[in-house]
């Protein structure tokens, strides 16, 4: 019985906090926030397990705070 309008994106506040991408071509990937752009509701995220160390700009709605374990746990 939940509607999307009832949900709110939670962006972590700490430095280098981990997020999971939930929308777009990188959905399911985990990364770290390198920079927040609150005026644009965007964050620069470095994707984990990316050989190129890619940094991608993502809308806040495309990411959520990730509390899961590390891949090497």
Short mmCIF file of C-alpha atoms in Angstrom, two decimals:
data_model
loop_
_atom_site.label_atom_id
_atom_site.label_comp_id
_atom_site.label_asym_id
_atom_site.label_seq_id
_atom_site.Cartn_x
_atom_site.Cartn_y
_atom_site.Cartn_z
CA UNK A 1 0.00 0.00 0.00
CA UNK A 2 2.96 2.37 -0.35
CA UNK A 3 3.08 4.95 -3.11
CA UNK A 4 6.30 6.41 -4.42
CA UNK A 5 5.18 9.86 -3.24
CA UNK A 6 5.29 8.53 0.34
CA UNK A 7 9.00 7.70 0.11
CA UNK A 8 11.96 9.99 0.63
CA UNK A 9 15.50 9.49 -0.58
CA UNK A 10 18.05 9.29 2.25
CA UNK A 11 21.46 10.66 1.33
CA UNK A 12 24.17 9.91 3.91
CA UNK A 13 25.78 12.91 5.55
CA UNK A 14 29.19 11.51 6.47
CA UNK A 15 32.31 11.85 4.38
CA UNK A 16 32.91 8.96 1.98
CA UNK A 17 29.65 7.24 2.98
CA UNK A 18 28.57 4.35 0.81
CA UNK A 19 25.52 4.43 -1.42
CA UNK A 20 23.75 1.97 -3.69
CA UNK A 21 22.61 3.10 -7.10
CA UNK A 22 18.92 2.25 -7.47
CA UNK A 23 18.09 3.81 -10.85
CA UNK A 24 19.73 4.00 -14.25
CA UNK A 25 22.49 2.10 -16.00
CA UNK A 26 24.51 1.62 -12.78
CA UNK A 27 21.57 0.25 -10.72
CA UNK A 28 22.71 -2.32 -8.17
CA UNK A 29 26.26 -0.93 -7.95
CA UNK A 30 27.74 0.33 -4.69
CA UNK A 31 29.94 3.39 -4.48
CA UNK A 32 31.20 6.21 -2.28
CA UNK A 33 30.07 9.81 -2.30
CA UNK A 34 32.99 12.06 -3.16
CA UNK A 35 31.10 15.33 -3.41
CA UNK A 36 27.56 16.54 -2.80
CA UNK A 37 25.88 19.18 -4.96
CA UNK A 38 22.81 20.07 -2.84
CA UNK A 39 21.75 22.99 -5.04
CA UNK A 40 21.40 20.54 -7.95
CA UNK A 41 20.26 17.55 -5.82
CA UNK A 42 23.20 15.56 -7.19
CA UNK A 43 26.23 13.72 -5.88
CA UNK A 44 29.49 12.64 -7.47
CA UNK A 45 29.85 8.92 -6.75
CA UNK A 46 32.92 6.73 -7.28
CA UNK A 47 31.76 3.24 -8.15
CA UNK A 48 33.35 0.33 -6.29
CA UNK A 49 34.80 -2.61 -8.22
CA UNK A 50 35.28 -0.39 -11.26
CA UNK A 51 38.70 -0.93 -12.80
CA UNK A 52 38.69 2.59 -14.21
CA UNK A 53 37.69 4.11 -10.85
CA UNK A 54 34.82 5.87 -12.60
CA UNK A 55 33.19 8.86 -10.93
CA UNK A 56 29.61 9.45 -12.06
CA UNK A 57 27.24 12.33 -11.31
CA UNK A 58 23.94 10.95 -10.00
CA UNK A 59 20.69 12.54 -8.91
CA UNK A 60 19.84 12.06 -5.25
CA UNK A 61 16.79 10.05 -6.36
CA UNK A 62 19.10 7.54 -8.08
CA UNK A 63 21.03 6.58 -4.92
CA UNK A 64 20.30 5.55 -1.36
CA UNK A 65 22.35 5.09 1.80
CA UNK A 66 23.96 1.64 1.73
CA UNK A 67 24.35 -0.14 5.05
CA UNK A 68 25.32 -3.56 3.70
CA UNK A 69 28.64 -5.27 4.20
CA UNK A 70 31.74 -4.80 2.16
CA UNK A 71 32.24 -7.11 -0.78
CA UNK A 72 35.26 -8.70 0.94
CA UNK A 73 33.35 -9.44 4.20
#
